[in-house]
Coordinates of C-alpha atoms in Angstrom, one line a residue:
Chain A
X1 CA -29.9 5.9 11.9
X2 CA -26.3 6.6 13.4
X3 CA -27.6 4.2 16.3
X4 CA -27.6 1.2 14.1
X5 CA -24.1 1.8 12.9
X6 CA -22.3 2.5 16.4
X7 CA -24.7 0.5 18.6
X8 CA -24.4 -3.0 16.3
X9 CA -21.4 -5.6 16.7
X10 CA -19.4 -5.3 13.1
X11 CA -20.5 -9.2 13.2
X12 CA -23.9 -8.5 12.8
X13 CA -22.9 -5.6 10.0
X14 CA -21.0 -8.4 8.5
X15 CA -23.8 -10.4 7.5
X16 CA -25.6 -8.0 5.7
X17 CA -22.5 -7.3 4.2
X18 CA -21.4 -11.0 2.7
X19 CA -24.3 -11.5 0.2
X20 CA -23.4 -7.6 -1.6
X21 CA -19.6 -9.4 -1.6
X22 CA -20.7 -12.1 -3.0
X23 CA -23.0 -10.7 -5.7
X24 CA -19.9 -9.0 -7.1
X25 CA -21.0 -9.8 -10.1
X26 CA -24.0 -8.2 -9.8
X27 CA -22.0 -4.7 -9.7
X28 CA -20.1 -4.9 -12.7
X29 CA -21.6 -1.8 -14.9
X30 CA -23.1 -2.4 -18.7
X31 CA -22.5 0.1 -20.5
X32 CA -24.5 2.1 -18.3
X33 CA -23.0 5.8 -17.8
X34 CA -23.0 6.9 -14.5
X35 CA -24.2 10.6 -13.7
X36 CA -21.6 12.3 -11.8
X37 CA -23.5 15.9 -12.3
X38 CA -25.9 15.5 -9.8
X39 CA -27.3 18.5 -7.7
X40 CA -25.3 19.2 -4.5
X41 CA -27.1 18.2 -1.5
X42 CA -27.9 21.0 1.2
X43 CA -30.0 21.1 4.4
X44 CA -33.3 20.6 4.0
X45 CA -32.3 18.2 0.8
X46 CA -34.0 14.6 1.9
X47 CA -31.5 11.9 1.7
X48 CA -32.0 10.1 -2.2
X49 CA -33.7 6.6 -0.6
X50 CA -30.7 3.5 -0.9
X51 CA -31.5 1.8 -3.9
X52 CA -28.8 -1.0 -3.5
X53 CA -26.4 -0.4 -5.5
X54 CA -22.8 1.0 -4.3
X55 CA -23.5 4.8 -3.2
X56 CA -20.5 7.6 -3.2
X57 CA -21.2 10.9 -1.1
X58 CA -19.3 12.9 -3.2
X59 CA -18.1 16.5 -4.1
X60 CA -17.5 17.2 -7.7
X61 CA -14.3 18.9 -7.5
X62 CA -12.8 17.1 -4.4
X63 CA -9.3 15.7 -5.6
X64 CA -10.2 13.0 -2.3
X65 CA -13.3 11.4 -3.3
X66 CA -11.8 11.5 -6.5
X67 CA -9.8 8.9 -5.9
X68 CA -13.1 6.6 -5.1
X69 CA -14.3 7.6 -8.3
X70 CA -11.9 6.6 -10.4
X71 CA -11.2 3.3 -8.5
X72 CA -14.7 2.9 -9.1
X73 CA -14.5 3.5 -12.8
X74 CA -11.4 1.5 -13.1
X75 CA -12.9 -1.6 -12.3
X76 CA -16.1 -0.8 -14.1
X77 CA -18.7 -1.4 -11.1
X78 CA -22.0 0.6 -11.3
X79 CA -22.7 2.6 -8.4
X80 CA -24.7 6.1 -7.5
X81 CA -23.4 9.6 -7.0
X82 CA -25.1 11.9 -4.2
X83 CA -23.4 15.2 -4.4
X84 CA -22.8 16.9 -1.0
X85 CA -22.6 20.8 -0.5
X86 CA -20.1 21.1 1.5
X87 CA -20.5 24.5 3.0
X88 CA -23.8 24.1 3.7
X89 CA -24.8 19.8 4.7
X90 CA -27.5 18.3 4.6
X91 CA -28.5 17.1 8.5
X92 CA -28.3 13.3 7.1
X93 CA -24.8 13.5 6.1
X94 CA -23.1 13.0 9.5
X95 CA -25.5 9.9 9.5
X96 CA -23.5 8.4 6.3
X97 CA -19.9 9.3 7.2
X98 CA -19.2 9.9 11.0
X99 CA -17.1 13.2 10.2
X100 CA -19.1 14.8 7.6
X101 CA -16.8 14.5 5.1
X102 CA -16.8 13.1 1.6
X103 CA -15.6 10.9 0.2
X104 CA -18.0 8.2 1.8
X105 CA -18.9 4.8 0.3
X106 CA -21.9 3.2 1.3
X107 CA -21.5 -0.5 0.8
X108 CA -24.8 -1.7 2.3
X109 CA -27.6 0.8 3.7
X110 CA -26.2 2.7 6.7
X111 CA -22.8 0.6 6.3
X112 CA -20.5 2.8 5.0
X113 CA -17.0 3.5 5.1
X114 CA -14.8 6.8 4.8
X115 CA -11.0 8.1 4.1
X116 CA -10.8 8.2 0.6
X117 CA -7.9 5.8 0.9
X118 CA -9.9 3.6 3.2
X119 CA -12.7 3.4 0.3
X120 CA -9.9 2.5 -2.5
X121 CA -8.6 -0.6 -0.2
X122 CA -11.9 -1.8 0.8
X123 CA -13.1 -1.9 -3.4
X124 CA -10.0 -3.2 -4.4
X125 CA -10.7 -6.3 -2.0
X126 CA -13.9 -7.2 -2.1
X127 CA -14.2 -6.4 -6.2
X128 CA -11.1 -8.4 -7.5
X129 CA -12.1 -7.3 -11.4
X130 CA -9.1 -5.2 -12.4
X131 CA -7.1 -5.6 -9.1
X132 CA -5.3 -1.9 -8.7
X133 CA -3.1 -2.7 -5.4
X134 CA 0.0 -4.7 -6.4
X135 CA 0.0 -8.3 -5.0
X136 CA 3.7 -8.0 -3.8
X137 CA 4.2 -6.9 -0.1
X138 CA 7.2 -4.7 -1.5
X139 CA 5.6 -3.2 -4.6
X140 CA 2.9 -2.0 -2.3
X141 CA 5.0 -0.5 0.1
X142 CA 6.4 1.8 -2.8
X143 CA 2.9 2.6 -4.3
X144 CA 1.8 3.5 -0.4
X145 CA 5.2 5.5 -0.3
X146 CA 4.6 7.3 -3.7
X147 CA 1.3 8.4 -2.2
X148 CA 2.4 9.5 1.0
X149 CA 5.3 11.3 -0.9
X150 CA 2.8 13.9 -3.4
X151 CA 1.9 15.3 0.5
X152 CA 3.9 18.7 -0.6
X153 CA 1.2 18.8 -3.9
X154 CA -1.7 18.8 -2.0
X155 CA -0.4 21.3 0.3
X156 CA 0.5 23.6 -2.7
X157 CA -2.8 23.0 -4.9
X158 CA -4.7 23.6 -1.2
X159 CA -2.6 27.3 -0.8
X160 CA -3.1 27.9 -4.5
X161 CA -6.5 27.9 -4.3
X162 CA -6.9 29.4 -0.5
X163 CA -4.3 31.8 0.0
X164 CA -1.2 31.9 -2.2
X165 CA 0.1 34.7 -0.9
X166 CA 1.3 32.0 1.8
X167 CA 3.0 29.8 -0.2
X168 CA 6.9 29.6 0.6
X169 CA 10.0 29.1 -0.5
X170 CA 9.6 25.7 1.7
X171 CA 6.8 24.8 0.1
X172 CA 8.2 25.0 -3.5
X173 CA 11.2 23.4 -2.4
X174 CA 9.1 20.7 -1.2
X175 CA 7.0 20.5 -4.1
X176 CA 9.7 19.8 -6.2
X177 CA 11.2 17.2 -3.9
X178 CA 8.0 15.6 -4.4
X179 CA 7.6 15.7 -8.1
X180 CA 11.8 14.5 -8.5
X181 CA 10.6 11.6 -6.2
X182 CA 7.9 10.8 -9.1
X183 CA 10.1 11.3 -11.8
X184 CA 12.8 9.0 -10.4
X185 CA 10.0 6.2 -9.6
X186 CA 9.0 6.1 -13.2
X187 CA 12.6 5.7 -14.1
X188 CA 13.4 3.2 -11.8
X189 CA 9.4 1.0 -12.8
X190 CA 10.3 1.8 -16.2
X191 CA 6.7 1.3 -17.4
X192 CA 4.3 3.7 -18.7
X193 CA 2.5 4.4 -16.0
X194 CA 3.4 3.8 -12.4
X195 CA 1.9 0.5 -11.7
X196 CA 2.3 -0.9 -15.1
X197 CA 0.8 -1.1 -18.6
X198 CA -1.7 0.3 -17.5
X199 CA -2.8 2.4 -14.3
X200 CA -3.1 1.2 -11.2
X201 CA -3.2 2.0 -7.3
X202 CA -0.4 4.7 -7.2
X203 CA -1.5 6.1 -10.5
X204 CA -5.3 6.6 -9.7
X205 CA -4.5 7.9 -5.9
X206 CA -2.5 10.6 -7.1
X207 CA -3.6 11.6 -10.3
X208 CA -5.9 14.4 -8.8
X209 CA -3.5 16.6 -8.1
X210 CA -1.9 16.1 -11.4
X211 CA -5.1 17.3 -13.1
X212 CA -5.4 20.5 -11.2
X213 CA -1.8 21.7 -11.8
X214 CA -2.4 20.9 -15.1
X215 CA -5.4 23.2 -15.4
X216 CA -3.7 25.3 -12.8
X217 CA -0.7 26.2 -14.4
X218 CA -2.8 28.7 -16.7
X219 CA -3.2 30.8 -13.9
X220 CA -0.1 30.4 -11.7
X221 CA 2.8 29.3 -13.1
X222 CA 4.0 28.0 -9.8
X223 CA 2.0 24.8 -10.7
X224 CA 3.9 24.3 -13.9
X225 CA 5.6 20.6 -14.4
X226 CA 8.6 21.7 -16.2
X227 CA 8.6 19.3 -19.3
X228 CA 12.5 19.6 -19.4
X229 CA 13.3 18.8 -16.0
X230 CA 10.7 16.2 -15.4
X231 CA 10.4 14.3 -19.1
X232 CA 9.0 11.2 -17.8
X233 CA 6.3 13.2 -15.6
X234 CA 5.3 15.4 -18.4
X235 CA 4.6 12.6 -20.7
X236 CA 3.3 9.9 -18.0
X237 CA 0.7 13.0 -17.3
X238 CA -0.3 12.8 -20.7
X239 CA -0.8 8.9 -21.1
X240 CA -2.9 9.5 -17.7
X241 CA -5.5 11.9 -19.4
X242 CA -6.6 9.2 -21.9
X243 CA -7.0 6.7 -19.2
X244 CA -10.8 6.1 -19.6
X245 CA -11.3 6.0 -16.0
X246 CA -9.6 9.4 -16.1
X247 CA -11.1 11.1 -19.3
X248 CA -15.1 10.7 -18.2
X249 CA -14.4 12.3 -14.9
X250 CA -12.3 15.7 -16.1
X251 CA -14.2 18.6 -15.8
X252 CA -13.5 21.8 -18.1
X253 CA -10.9 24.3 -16.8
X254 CA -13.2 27.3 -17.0
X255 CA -15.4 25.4 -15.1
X256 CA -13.4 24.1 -12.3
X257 CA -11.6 27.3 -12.3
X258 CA -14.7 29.2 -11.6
X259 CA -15.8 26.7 -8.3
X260 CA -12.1 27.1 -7.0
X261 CA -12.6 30.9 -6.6
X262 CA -16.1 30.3 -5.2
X263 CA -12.7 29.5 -1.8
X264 CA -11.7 32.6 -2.1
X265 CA -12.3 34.7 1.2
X266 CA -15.8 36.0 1.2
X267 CA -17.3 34.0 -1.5
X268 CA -19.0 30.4 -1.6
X269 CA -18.1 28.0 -4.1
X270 CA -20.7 27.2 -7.1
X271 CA -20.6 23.1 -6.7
X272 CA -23.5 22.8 -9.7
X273 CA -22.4 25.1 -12.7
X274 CA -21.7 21.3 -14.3
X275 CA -25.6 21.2 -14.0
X276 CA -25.9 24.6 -15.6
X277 CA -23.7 23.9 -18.6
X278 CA -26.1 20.9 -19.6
Chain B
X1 CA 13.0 -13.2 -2.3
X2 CA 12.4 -13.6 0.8
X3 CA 13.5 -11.5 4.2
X4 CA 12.1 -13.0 6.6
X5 CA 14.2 -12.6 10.0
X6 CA 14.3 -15.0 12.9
X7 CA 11.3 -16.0 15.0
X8 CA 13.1 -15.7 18.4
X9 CA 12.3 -12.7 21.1
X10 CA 15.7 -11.0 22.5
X11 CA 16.4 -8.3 24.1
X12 CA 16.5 -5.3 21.6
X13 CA 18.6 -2.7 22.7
X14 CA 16.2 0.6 22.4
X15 CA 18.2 2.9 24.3
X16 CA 21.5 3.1 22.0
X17 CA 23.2 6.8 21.2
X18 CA 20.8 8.6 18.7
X19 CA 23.8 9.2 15.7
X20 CA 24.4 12.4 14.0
X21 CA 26.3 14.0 11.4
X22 CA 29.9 12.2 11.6
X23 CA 29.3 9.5 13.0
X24 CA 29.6 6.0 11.0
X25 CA 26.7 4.6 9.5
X26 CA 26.9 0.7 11.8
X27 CA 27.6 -1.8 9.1
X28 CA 24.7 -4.1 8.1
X29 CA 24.9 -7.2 9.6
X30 CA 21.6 -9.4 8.0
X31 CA 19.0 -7.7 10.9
X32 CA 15.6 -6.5 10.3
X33 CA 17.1 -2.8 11.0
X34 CA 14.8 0.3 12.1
X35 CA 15.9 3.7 11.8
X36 CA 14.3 5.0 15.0
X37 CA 14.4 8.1 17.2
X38 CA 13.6 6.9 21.0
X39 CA 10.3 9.5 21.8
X40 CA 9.1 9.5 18.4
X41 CA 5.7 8.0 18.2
X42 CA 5.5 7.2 14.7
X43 CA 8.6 5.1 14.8
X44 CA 7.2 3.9 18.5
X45 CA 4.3 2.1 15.6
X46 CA 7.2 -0.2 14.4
X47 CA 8.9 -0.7 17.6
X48 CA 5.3 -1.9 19.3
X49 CA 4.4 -4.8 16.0
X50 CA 8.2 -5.8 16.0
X51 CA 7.8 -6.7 19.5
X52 CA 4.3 -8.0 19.5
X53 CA 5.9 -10.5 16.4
X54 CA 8.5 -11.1 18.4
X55 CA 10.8 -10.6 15.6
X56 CA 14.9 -10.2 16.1
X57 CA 15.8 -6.5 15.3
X58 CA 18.1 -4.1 15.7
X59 CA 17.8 -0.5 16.3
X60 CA 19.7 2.7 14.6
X61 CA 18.5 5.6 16.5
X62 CA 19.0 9.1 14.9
X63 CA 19.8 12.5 15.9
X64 CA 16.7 14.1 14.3
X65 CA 18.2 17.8 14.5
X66 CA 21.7 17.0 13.3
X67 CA 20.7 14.4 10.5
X68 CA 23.7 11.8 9.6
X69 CA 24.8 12.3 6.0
X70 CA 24.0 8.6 5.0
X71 CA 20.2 9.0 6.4
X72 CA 18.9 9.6 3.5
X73 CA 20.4 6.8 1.5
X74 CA 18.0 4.8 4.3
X75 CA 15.5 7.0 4.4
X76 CA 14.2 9.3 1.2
X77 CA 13.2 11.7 2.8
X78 CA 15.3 11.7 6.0
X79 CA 12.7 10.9 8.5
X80 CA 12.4 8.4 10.9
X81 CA 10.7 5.6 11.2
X82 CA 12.3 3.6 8.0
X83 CA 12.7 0.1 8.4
X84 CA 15.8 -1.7 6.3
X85 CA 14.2 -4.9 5.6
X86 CA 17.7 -6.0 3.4
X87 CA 20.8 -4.2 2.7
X88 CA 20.0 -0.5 1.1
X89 CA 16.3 -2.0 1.0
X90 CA 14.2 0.6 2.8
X91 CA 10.5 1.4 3.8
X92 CA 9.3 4.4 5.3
X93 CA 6.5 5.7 6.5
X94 CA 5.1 4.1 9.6
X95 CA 1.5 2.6 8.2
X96 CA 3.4 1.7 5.4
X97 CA 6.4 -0.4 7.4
X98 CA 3.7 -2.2 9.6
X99 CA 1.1 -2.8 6.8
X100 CA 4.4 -4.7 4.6
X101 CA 5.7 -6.7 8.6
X102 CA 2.0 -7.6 8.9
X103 CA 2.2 -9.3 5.4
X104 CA 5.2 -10.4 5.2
X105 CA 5.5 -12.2 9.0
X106 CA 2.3 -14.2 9.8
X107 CA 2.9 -14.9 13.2
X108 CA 0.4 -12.6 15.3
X109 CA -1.3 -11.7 12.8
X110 CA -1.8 -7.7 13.7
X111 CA -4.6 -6.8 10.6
X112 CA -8.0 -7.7 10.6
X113 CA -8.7 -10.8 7.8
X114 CA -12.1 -9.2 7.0
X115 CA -12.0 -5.7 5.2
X116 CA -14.9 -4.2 6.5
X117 CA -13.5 -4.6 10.1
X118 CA -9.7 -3.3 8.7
X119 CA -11.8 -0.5 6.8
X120 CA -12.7 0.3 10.5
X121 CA -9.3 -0.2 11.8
X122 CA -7.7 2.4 9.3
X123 CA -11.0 4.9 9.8
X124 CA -9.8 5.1 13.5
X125 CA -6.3 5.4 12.4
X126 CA -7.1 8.4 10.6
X127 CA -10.0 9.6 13.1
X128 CA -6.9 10.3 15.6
X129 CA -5.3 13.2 14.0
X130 CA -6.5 15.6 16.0
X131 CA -5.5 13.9 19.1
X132 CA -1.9 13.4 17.6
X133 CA -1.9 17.6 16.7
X134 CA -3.6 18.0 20.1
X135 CA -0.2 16.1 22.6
X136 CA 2.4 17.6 19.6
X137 CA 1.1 20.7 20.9
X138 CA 0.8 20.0 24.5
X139 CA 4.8 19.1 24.0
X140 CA 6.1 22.2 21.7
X141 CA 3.6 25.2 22.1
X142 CA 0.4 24.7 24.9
X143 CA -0.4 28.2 24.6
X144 CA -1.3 28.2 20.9
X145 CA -3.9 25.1 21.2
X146 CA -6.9 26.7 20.0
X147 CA -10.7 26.2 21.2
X148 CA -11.3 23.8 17.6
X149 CA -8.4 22.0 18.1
X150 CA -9.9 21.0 21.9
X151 CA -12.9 20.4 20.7
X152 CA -11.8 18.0 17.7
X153 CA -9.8 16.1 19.9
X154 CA -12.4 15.3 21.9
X155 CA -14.6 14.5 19.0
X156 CA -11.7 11.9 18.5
X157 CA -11.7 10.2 21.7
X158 CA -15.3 10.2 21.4
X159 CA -15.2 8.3 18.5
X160 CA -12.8 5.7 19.7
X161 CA -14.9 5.4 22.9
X162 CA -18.0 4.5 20.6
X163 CA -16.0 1.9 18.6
X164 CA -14.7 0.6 21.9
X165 CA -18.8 0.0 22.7
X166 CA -19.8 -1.8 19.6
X167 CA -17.1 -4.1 19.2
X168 CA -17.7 -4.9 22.5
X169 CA -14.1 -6.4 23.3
X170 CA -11.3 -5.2 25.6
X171 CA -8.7 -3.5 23.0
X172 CA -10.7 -3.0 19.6
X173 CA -8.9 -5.5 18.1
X174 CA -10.4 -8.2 20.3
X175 CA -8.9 -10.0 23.6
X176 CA -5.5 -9.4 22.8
X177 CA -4.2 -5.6 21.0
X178 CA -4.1 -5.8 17.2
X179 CA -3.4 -3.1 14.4
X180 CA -5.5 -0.7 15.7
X181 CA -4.5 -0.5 19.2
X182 CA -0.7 -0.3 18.6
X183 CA -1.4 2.3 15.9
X184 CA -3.1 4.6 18.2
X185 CA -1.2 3.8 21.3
X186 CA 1.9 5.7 21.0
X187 CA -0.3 9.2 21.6
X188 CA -2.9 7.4 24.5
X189 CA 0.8 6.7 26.1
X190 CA 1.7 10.6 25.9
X191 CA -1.8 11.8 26.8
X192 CA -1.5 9.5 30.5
X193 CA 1.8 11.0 31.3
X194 CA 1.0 14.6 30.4
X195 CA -2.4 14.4 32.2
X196 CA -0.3 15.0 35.5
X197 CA 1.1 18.3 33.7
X198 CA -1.9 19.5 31.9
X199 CA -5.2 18.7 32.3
X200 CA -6.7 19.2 29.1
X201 CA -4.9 15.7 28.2
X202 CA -6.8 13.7 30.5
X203 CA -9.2 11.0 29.4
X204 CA -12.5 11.8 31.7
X205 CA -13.2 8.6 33.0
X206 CA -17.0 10.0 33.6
X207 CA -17.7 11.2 29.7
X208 CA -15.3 8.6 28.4
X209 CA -15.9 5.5 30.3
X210 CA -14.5 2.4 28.0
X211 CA -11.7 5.0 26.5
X212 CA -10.4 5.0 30.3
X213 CA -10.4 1.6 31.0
X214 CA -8.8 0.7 27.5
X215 CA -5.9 3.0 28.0
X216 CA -5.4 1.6 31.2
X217 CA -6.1 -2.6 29.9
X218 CA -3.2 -1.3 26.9
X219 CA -0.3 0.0 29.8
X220 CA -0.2 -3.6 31.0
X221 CA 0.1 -5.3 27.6
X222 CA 3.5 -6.9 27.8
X223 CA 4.4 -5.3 24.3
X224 CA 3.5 -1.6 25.9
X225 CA 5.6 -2.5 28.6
X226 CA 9.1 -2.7 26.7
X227 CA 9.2 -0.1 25.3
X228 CA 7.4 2.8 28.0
X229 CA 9.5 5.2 28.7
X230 CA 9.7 6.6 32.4
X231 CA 7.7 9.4 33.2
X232 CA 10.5 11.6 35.0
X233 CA 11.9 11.2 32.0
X234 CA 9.2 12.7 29.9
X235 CA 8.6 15.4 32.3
X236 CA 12.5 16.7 31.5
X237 CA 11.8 16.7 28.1
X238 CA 9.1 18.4 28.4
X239 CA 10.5 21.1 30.8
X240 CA 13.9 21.5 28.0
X241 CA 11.0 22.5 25.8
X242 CA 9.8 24.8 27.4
X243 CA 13.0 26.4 28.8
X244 CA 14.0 26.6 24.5
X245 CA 16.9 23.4 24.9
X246 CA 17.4 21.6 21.8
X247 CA 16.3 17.9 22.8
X248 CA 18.5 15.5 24.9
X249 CA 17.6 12.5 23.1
X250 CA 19.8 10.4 24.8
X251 CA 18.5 11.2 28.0
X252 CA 17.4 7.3 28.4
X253 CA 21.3 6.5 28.3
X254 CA 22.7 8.6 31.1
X255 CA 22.8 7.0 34.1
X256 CA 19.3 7.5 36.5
X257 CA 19.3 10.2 38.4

C-alpha cells in the first residue's frame, strides 16, 4: 500500500482528494461523540478497514497528536480514532505515516498526512468551519512564534517524565523564559485567550503541555505555574480547561500519571487503562 | 498596514562585519532588515526567498558568541535569523519569516496553492532533521555521531529521494525551486562541501540517484548562487573547530588568500 502513496504523482492523489474537500459538509459531526478510548493497536492487530470518514492514528496520551485532536474537536468534524502502541506497532502503521509516528491524519484511504502541526494547517484549510489560524500574515507569525517559543516545556515535561534527574538549571531557566514569553503575549493580545474570545491556533497547539504541568505539579513541583508571578497564565489556564474542545479530551491525573511511569527505565507504558476504567 | 518593500534586485551586501557587544545598533533606514549570521543555515532560509523575490534588503550580521546588547530588542530570544519587517517590528524563527514573505510578497510565489501538496512540502521540512543534526555534527563533534543518527539520516535522504520520484519534476517544487527546496537547501549545500572531508556526507549517487542530480540541478540555481560560500572557506572553519578557535565569522571579509 506504501507503493501507491510514493509511486503516484500528488496530481493524481489530488483528485481523490477534491470531492472529500468538497463534501466538507459532509464532515461536520451531529452530536455524535467520538470514542477516543479505543484499544491500542500492536503487531499482529489488522488495520480497522477505512470507512471514509477522517481517520487519526493516535496515542492517547501524546501531547502531539493532541493537537489534531483538538483542532478536530474545535471545528466539530466527525472523524475516527485508531489508537497506536507505540512500543510495540502494528506492521501497517509505517504504511499510514512514512515514520511511524503518530499523530497521522488520513484524509482519503492511504492519503494521509503527518507532523502534528502539518495535520492542524492542512484542517484548518480545507474545513473553514471555526477557522483557528488568524487571517493576518502578522498575527500568524506571532501565533507560529508563541508555538515555537513553549520548545523549553516540552523539553521539561519530556525530562520529567524520562529522567529528571537530568533536568538543569538551563532548563528551568529556560522554562521560565518560555512561560514569561506567554505571560507577556496575553498582556500585550489582551483577550482571554491567545487568539481571542475564544481559543484558537496558538491556544489549541500548546495547550498540551499546559495540561500535564498542571497534573504534573502534584508530583514535581518543578512544573508548578506560579500563580503570583504569572497571573494572566494561571487564569488563561483555567478558562482553557472549560474549552469544550479541551474538557472531552482530559484524561484523569491518576490515570495519566500511571501511563507516564509505564517511561520509566525498565517498564512499558499501559496505553489502555482508559479502557479498563470503563 | 502595509510593508511591502521595493520590487527591484540590487546587490545585497552579505559579507558586512558580524556586530557584537558595543558596537551601535545601524539606524533603521525603511529596509526590509534581516538579522543574519553569514554560515548560519537557518538564517541562509531568509537570505535564499529574499533573493528568489528579488526583494531590496539589507543585512545586520551578528556576532553569535558575543551577542550585541540591543539583539534582543530585534530578536526575543537573541537568535538569528529575525527579520525587521518595520521599525522595532520583528519575526523570528526561519519557517515563520518565510511563511509571513511568502504571504505578504506575491511575486514568485514560493508555497504551494494546494494544501495537500504544502502538507507535503512542510512533511519534508520536518523529515530533514536528522540530516540537519547529522552536518551540525559533522562541523562541531564527528566523533560523537552515533550508528542511529547515520542511519536516520539516511532514512532522510531516502525520503526526499522518493518524493523527488513521484513528483516527478526537477526540484520538488516543479521546474523552477519553490518552498521546499530552499528550505532544505542550506544543509544539501553543507553536505557537498563536507563530502570532500568526510565521507559519511556524501549523497551516493548509486543508492540515491534523483537525490544526486537534484543537489547538483539546485547549485546552479541563480538564487543558490549568491549567496554560496567558497569552499576553502568552509574548510577553515571547519579546521578552527576542530583545533578549539572560537569562530572567525568575518572570515568572508578579509581579503582572499
Amino acid at each position: 500500500m506504501s507503493s501507491f502513496r510514493v509511486f503516484t504523482p500528488l496530481t493524481q492523489v489530488l483528485e481523490l482528494v477534491l470531492p472529500y474537500r468538497n463534501m466538507g459538509s459532509k464532515a461536520l459531526k451531529g452530536i455524535k461523540k467520538i470514542n477516543f478510548n479505543t484499544k491500542h493497536l500492536k503487531k499482529g492487530d489488522p488495520l480497522p478497514p477505512f470507512n471514509g470518514k477522517l481517520r487519526v492514528y493516535n496515542m492517547r496520551y501524546c501531547p502531539y497528536a493532541q493537537r489534531t485532536i483538538l483542532a478536530l474537536n474545535a471545528k466539530q468534524l466527525d472523524y475516527e480514532v485508531v489508537n497506536i502502541d507505540l512500543k510495540n506497532k502494528p506492521e501497517w502503521l509505517t504504511a499510514k505515516s512514512y515514520f511511524a509516528k503518530v499523530p497521522s491524519l488520513e484524509i482519503a484511504e492511504n492519503v494521509c498526512i503527518y507532523e502534528s502541526l502539518v495535520t492542524v494547517e492542512y484542517l484548518d484549510e480545507v474545513y473553514p468551519r471555526r477557522p483557528l489560524l488568524p487571517k493576518d500574515p502578522l498575527k500568524k507569525a506571532f501565533d507560529k512564534i508563541i508555538i515555537e517559543a513553549i520548545g523549553p516545556v516540552h523539553t521539561l515535561f519530556y525530562k520529567l517524565i524520562m529522567n529528571p534527574e537530568s533536568l538543569t538549571e538551563d532548563h528551568m531557566t529556560a522554562f521560565h523564559k518560555a512561560l514569561t514569553f506567554v505571560e507577556e503575549q496575553l498582556k500585550s493580545r489582551g483577550t482571554k485567550f491567545l487568539d481571542g474570545a475564544e481559543p484558537g491556533y496558538a491556544d489549541y497547539m500548546i495547550w498540551p503541555w499546559f495540561e500535564r504541568l498542571l497534573a504534573f505539579k502534584e508530583k514535581d513541583d518543578r512544573a508548578t505555574i506560579d500563580g503570583q508571578k504569572y497571573k494572566l497564565l494561571t487564569k488563561y489556564i483555567n478558562d482553557m480547561l472549560e474549552d469544550p474542545a479541551v474538557s472531552q479530551y482530559l484524561v484523569p491525573n491518576n490515570i495519566l500519571f500511571q501511563v507516564m511511569e509505564g517511561y520509566q527505565p525498565g517498564k512499558t507504558p499501559n496505553y489502555d487503562l482508559l479502557l479498563e476504567s470503563e | 498596514m502595509s510593508y511591502k518593500g521595493k520590487g527591484v534586485k540590487t546587490n545585497v551586501n552579505f559579507n558586512t562585519k558580524h556586530l557584537k557587544k558595543g558596537d551601535p545598533l545601524p539606524p533603521y533606514n525603511g529596509k526590509l532588515r534581516l538579522y543574519n549570521m553569514r554560515h548560519c543555515p537557518y538564517a541562509q532560509r531568509i537570505n535564499l526567498v529574499l533573493l528568489a523575490k528579488q526583494l531590496d534588503y539589507e543585512v545586520v550580521n551578528i556576532n553569535l558568541r558575543d551577542k550585541p546588547e540591543w539583539l534582543t530588542a530585534k530578536s526575543r530570544f537573541a537568535k538569528v535569523p529575525s527579520l525587521e519587517i518595520a521599525e522595532d517590528v520583528c519575526i523570528y524563527e526561519s519557517l515563520v519569516i518565510v511563511e509571513y514573505l511568502d504571504e505578504v510578497y506575491p511575486q514568485r510565489p514560493l508555497i504551494p496553492k494546494d494544501p495537500l501538496k504544502k502538507a507535503y512540502d512542510k512533511i519534508i521540512i520536518e523529515a530533514i532533521a536528522p540530516v540537519q543534526s547529522f552536518i551540525f555534527k559533522l562541523m562541531i563533534s564527528p566523533e560523537s555521531i552515533t550508528e542511529d543518527q547515520v542511519v536516520a539520516f539516511h532514512k532522510a535522504l531516502k525520503f526526499v529521494d522518493e518524493q523527488l520520484e513521484s513528483r516527478g519534476t526537477r526540484f520538488l517544487d516543479g521546474s523552477k525551486p519553490g518552498f521546499v527546496d530552499y528550505m532544505i537547501w542550506p544543509w544539501f549545500e553543507r553536505m557537498l562541501t563536507f563530502k570532500e572531508k568526510d565521507d559519511r556526507a556524501a549523497i551516493d549517487g548509486q543508492k540515491y540517484k534523483l537525490l544526486a542530480k537534484y543537489a547538483d540541478d539546485m547549485l546552479q540555481d541563480p538564487v543558490v548562487t549568491q549567496y554560496l560560500v567558497p569552499k576553502n572557506i568552509f574548510f577553515q572553519m571547519l579546521d578552527d573547530n576542530k583545533a578549539g578557535k572560537p569562530p572567525n565569522y568575518d572570515i568572508l571579509l578579509e581579503p582572499a588568500k
